[in-house]
Short mmCIF file of C-alpha atoms in Angstrom, two decimals:
data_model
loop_
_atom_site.label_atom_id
_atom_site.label_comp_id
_atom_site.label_asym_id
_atom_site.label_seq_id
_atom_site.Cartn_x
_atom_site.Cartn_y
_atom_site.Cartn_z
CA UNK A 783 116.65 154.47 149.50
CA UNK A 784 116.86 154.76 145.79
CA UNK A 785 118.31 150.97 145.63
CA UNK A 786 114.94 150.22 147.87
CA UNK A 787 112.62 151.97 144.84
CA UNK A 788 114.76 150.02 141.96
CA UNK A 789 113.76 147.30 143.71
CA UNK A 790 110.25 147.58 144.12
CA UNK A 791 109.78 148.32 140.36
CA UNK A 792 111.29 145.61 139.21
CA UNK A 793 109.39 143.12 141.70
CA UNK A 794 106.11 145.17 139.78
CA UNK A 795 107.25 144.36 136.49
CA UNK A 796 107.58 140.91 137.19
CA UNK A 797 103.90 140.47 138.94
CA UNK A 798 102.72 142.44 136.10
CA UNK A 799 104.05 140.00 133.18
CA UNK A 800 103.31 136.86 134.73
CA UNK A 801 99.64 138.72 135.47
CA UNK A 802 100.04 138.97 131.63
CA UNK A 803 100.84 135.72 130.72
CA UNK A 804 98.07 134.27 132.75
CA UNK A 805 95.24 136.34 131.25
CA UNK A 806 96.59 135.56 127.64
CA UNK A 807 96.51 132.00 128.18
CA UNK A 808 93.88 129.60 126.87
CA UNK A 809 92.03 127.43 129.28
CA UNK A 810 91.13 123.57 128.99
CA UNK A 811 87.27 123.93 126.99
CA UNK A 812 87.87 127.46 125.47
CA UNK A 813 88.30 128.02 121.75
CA UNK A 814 91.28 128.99 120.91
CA UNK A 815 91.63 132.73 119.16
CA UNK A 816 92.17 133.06 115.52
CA UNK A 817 95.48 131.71 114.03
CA UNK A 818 96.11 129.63 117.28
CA UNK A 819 97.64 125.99 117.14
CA UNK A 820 96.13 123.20 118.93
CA UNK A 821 97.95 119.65 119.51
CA UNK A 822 97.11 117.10 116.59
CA UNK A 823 96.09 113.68 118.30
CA UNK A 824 98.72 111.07 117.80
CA UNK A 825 97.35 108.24 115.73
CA UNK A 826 97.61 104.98 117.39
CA UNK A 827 100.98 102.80 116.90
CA UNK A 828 100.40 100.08 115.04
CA UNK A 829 101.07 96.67 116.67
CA UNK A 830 104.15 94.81 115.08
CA UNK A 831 104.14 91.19 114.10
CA UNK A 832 107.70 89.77 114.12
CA UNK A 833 108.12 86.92 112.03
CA UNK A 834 111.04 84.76 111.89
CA UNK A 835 111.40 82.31 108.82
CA UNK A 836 113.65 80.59 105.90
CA UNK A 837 115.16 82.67 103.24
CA UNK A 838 113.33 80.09 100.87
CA UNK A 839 109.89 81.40 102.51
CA UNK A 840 110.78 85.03 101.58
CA UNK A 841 108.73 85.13 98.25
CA UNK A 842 105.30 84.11 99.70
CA UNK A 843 105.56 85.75 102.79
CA UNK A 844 105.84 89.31 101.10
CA UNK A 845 103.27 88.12 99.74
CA UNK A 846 101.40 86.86 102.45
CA UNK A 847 102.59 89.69 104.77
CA UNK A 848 100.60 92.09 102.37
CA UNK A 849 97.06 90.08 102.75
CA UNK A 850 97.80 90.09 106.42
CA UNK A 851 98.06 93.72 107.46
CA UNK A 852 95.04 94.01 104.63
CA UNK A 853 92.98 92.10 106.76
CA UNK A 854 94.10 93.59 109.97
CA UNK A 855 95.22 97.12 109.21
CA UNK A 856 96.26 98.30 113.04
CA UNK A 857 99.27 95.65 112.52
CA UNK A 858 102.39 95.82 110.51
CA UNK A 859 104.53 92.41 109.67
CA UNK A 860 108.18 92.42 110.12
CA UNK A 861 109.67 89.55 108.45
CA UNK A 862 113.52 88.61 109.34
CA UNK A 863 114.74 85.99 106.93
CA UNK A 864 117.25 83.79 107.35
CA UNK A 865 118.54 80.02 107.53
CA UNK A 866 116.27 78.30 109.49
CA UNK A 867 119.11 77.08 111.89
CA UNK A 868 119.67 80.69 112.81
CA UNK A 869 116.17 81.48 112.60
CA UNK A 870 115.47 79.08 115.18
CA UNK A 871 118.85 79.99 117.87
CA UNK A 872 117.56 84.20 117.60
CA UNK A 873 114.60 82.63 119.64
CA UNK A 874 116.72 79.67 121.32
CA UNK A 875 119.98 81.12 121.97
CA UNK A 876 119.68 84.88 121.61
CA UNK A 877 116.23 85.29 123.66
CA UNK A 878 114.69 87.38 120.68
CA UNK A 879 110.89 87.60 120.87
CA UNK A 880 108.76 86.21 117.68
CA UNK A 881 105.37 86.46 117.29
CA UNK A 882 106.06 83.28 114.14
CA UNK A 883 109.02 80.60 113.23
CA UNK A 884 109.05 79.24 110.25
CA UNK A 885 111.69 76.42 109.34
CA UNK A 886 112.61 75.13 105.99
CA UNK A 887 112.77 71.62 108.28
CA UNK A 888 110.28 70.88 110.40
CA UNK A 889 111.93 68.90 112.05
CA UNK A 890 114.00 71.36 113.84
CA UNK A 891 111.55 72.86 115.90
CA UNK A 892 110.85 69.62 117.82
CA UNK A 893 114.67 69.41 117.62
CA UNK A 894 115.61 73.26 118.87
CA UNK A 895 112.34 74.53 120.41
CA UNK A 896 109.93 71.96 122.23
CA UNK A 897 109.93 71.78 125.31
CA UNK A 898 111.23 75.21 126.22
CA UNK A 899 110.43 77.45 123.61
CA UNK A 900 107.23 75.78 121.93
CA UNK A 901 104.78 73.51 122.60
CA UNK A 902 102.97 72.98 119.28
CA UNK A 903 104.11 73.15 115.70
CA UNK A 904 102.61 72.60 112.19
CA UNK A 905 103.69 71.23 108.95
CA UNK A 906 102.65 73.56 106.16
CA UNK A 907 104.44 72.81 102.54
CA UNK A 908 106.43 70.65 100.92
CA UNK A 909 109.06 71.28 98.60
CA UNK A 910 112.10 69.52 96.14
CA UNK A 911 115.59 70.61 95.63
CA UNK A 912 117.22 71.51 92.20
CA UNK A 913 120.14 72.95 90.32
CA UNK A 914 119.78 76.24 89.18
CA UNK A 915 121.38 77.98 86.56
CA UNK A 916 120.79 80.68 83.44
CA UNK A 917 121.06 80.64 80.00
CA UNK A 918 124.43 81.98 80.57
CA UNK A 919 125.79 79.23 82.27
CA UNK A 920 128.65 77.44 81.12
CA UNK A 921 126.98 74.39 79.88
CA UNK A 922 123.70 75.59 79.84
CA UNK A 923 122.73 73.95 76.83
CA UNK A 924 124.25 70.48 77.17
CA UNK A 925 123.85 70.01 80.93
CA UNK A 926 120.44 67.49 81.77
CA UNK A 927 119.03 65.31 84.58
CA UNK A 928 121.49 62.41 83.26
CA UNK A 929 124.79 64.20 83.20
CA UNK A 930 124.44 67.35 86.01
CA UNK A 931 127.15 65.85 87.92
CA UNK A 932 129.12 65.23 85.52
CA UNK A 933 128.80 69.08 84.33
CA UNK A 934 129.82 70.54 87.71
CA UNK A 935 133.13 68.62 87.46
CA UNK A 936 134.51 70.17 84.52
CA UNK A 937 137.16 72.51 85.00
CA UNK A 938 136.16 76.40 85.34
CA UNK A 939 132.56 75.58 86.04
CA UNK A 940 131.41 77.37 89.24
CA UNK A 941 128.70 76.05 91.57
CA UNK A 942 127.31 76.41 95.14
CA UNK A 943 125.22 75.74 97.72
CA UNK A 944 124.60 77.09 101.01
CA UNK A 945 126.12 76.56 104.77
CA UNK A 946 125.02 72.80 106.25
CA UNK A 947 125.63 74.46 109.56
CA UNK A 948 122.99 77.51 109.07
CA UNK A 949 120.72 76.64 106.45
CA UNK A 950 118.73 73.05 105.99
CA UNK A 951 119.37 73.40 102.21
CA UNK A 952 122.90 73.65 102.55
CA UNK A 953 123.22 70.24 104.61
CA UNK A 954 120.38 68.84 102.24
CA UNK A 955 122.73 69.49 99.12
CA UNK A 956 125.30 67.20 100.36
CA UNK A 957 122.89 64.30 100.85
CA UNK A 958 121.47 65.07 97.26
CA UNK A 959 125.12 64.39 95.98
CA UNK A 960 125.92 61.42 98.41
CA UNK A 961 122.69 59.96 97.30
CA UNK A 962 123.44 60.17 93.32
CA UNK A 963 126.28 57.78 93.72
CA UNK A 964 124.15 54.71 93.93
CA UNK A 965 121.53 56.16 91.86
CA UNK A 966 123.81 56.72 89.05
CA UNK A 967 126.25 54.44 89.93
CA UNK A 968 129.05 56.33 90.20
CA UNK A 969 130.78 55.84 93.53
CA UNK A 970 133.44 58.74 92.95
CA UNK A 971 130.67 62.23 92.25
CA UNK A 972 130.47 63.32 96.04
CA UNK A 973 134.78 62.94 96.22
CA UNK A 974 134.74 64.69 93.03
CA UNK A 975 132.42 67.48 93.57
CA UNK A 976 132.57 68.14 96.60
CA UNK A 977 135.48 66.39 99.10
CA UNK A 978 137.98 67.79 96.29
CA UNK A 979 136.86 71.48 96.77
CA UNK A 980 136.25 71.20 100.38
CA UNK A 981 136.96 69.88 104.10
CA UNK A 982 133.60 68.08 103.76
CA UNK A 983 133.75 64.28 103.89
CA UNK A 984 131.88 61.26 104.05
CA UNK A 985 132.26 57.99 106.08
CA UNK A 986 130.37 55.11 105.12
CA UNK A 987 128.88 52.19 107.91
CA UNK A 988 126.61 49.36 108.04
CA UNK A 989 125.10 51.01 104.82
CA UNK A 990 124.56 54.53 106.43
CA UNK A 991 126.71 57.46 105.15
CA UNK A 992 127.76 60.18 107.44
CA UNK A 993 128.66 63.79 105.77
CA UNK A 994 130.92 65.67 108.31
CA UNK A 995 130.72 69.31 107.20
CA UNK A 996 131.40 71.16 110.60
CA UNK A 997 134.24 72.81 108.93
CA UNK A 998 133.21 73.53 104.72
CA UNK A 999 135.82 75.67 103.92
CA UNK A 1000 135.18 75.58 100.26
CA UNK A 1001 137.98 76.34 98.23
CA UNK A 1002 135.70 79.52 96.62
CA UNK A 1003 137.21 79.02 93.27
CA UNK A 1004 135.06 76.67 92.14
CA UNK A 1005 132.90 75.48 94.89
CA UNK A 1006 131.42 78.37 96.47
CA UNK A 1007 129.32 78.25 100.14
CA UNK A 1008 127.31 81.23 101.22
CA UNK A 1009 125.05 81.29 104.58
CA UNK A 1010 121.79 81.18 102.76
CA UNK A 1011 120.94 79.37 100.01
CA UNK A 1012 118.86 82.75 98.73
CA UNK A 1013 122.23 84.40 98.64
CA UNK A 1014 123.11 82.49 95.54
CA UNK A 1015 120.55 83.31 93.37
CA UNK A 1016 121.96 86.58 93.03
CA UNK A 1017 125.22 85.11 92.19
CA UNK A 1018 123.98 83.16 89.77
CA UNK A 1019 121.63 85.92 87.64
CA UNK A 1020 124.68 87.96 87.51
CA UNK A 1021 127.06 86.11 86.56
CA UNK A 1022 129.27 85.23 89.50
CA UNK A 1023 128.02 81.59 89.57
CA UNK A 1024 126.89 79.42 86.85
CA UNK A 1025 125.08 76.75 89.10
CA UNK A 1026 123.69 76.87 92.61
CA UNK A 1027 121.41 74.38 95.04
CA UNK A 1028 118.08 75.73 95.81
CA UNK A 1029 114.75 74.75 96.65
CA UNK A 1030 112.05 74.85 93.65
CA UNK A 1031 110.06 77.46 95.14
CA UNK A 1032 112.92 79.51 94.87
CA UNK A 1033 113.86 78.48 91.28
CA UNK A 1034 110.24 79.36 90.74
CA UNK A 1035 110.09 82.66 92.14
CA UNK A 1036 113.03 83.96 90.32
CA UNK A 1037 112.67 82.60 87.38
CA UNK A 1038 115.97 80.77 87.23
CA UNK A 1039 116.37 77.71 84.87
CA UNK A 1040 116.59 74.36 87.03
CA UNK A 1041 117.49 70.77 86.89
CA UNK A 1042 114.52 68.49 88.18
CA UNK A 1043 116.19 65.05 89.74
CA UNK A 1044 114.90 61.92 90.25
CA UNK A 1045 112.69 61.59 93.58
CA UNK A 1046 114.71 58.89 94.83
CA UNK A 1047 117.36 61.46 95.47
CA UNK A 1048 115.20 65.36 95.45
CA UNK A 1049 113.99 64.63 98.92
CA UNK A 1050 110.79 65.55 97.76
CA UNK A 1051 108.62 62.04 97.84
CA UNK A 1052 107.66 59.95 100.92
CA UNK A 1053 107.60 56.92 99.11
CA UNK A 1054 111.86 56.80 98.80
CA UNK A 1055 111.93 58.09 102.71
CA UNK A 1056 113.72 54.79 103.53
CA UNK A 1057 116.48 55.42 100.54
CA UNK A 1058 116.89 59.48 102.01
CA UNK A 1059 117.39 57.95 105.29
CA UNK A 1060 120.69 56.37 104.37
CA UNK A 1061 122.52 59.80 104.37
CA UNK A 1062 123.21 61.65 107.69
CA UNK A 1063 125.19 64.84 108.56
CA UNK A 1064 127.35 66.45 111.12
CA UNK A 1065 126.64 69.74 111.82
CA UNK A 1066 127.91 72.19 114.77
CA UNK A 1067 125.81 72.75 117.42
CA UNK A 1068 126.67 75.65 119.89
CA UNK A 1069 130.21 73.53 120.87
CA UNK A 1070 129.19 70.26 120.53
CA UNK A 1071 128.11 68.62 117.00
CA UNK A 1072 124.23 67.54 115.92
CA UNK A 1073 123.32 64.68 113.07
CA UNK A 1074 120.47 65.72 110.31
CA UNK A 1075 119.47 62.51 108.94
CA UNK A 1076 118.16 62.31 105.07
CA UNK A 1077 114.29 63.03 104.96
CA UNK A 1078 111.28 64.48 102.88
CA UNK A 1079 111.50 68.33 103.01
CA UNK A 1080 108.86 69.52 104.46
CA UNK A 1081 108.33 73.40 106.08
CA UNK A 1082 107.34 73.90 109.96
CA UNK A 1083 105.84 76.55 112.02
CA UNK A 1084 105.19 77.49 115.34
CA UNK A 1085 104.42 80.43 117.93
CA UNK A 1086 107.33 80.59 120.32
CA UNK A 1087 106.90 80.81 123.94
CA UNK A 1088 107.93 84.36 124.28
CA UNK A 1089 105.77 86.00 122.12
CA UNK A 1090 105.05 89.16 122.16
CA UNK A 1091 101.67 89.11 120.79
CA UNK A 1092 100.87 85.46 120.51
CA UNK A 1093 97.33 86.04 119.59
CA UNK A 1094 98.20 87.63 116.36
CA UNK A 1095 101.21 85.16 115.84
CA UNK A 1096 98.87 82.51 115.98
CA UNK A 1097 96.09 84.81 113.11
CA UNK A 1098 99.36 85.00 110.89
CA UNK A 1099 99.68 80.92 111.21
CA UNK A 1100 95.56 80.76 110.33
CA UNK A 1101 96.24 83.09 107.30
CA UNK A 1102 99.20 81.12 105.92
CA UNK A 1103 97.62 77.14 106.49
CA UNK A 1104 94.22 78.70 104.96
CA UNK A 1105 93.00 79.39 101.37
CA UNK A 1106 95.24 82.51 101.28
CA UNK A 1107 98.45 81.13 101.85
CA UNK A 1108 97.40 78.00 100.01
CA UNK A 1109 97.11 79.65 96.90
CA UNK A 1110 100.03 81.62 97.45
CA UNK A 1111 101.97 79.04 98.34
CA UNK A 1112 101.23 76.97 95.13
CA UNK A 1113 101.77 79.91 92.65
CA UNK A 1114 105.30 80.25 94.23
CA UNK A 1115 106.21 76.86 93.36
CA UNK A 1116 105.96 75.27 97.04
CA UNK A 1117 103.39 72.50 97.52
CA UNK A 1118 100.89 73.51 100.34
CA UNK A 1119 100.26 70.47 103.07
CA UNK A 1120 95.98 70.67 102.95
CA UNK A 1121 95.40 70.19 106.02
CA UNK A 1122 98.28 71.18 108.04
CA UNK A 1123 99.56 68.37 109.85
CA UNK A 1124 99.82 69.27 113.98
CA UNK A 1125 101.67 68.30 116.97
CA UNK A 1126 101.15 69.15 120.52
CA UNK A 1127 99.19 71.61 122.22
CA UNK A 1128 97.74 73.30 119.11
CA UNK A 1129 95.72 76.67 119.69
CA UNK A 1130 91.86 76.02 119.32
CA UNK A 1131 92.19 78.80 116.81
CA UNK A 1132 93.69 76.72 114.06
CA UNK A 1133 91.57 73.08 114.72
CA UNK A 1134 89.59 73.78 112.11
CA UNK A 1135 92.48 73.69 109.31
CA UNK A 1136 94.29 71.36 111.10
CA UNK A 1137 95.20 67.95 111.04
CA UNK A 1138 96.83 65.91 114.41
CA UNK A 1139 99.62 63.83 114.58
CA UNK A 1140 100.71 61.45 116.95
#
């Protein structure tokens, strides 16, 4: 009997307290009493452009990432630099979405992308390679457009350029080099420079030279090869290197010293496109091999297939062929292509500041 009353108290006490609880409570439309909390509204996410593009690129797209989420303020711009090969196989190979792809070579994204993964792309900028270098640079003072190679082969001199099998600068550098033996005539700078610090080689037929550089393996004492050409400037304004292959824009942008070469070897002019022509190289490709033949550097972009948000992929490609990224394109060094040239299905969006190709 007394376990019965125990009991019945404590089944009281429990109705009583959640009784309570209920009358405390504060109901959907009531104001809340003094020194209550209410939930704070969770502001929107913001909508995140990924962008894909060359190391060379990474200057002006800071740049033009800022005017973007200026103009459009519920986005925010993630840009993922690196060489444009790789740039191209996170889409191609890895299935990683991009709203953008930019490619220091145009050329690959007919070569890597359309069909599957695009079916339009734009050329946007043009731009030249040099030889970069400091004040501090042994040689500095002495070393000129006439005598550059000549400079890189003396001994404890360190120089580099990037990976031919990541990075379109790195398998442009080699065709530089190949090219400056007939220009100088001087049929012994590429086996000086670079076969005798390297497994890279050259084969010569019917006029055409083929680089094979599947395998570098630079001897890193004093020819040095890093992934991304944008690596090396680093190297150089410390110190660690005292030359390096980069694009202008780049030179430009970091205010390195450079060597400007003749166009008939900087792959910058379409008039010598013939003479560039006469240099191919052998890159890997997944397990197989792939041939980059010598041509005018010019920049590409596109809006992959699996875009996330194509729509503002294809507002970041408006903002970067327009004024905007025309003037900050030509204060970073790299000649803008006014209008962008375009191939295949390109978005009505961008007609305007566009023009086709066949």
């Amino acid at each position: 009997m007394r376990n019965l009353r125990i009991w019945a108290i404590l089944c009281l006490c429990v109705c009583a307290a959640v009784m309570f609880c209920g009358c405390t409570g504060t109901s959907t439309g009531e104001t809340p009493e003094q020194g209550a909390t209410t939930a704070t509204p969770t502001p929107a996410e913001k909508i995140q452009v990924k962008v894909f593009h060359a190391g060379s690129l990474t200057g002006p797209f800071e740049k033009l990432k800022a005017a973007y989420e200026e103009e459009f303020p519920n986005t925010e711009v993630l840009l993922e630099p690196a060489g444009s090969v790789d740039t191209i196989k996170k889409v191609t190979e890895n299935g990683k979405p991009a709203d953008a792809v930019a490619s220091a070579d145009y050329a690959l994204i007919p070569k890597m992308m359309v069909p599957d993964h695009a079916d339009w792309y734009l050329t946007f900028a043009k731009n030249t390679m040099v030889l970069t270098y400091t004040s501090d640079s042994k040689y500095a003072d002495e070393i000129t457009a006439e005598n550059w190679y000549e400079v890189l082969g003396r001994d404890g001199v360190r120089w580099a350029f990037s990976d031919p099998n990541s990075d379109p600068c790195g398998y442009r550098t080699p065709m530089v080099i190949q090219l400056a033996e007939a220009y100088y005539e001087d049929d012994q700078i590429f086996e000086n420079l670079i076969e005798a610090h390297s497994d890279i080689t050259v084969t010569e037929e019917n006029g055409t030279y083929t680089i094979h550089a599947t395998e570098p393996n630079p001897d890193s004492t004093t020819l040095t090869i890093r992934p991304k050409s944008v690596e090396l400037v680093q190297m150089v304004q410390s110190g660690g290197l005292d030359y390096a292959w980069e694009y202008r824009s780049v030179a430009v942008q970091n205010d390195l010293e450079f060597i400007e070469l003749p166009a008939a070897i900087d792959l910058s002019d379409i008039e010598h496109a013939d003479t560039y022509a006469t240099v191919q190289i052998e890159c890997k490709k997944g397990d197989g091999t792939t041939i980059y033949t010598g041509a005018p550097i010019v920049y590409g972009v596109t809006v992959p297939a699996i875009a996330e948000h194509p729509e503002m992929g294809i507002e970041f490609v408006k903002m970067l062929i327009g004024p905007t990224g025309q003037e900050i394109l030509t204060g970073d060094g790299q000649p803008p292509i006014v209008p962008a040239g375009g191939y295949g299905e390109v978005p009505a969006a961008l007609n305007s500041l566009v023009a086709m190709k066949v």
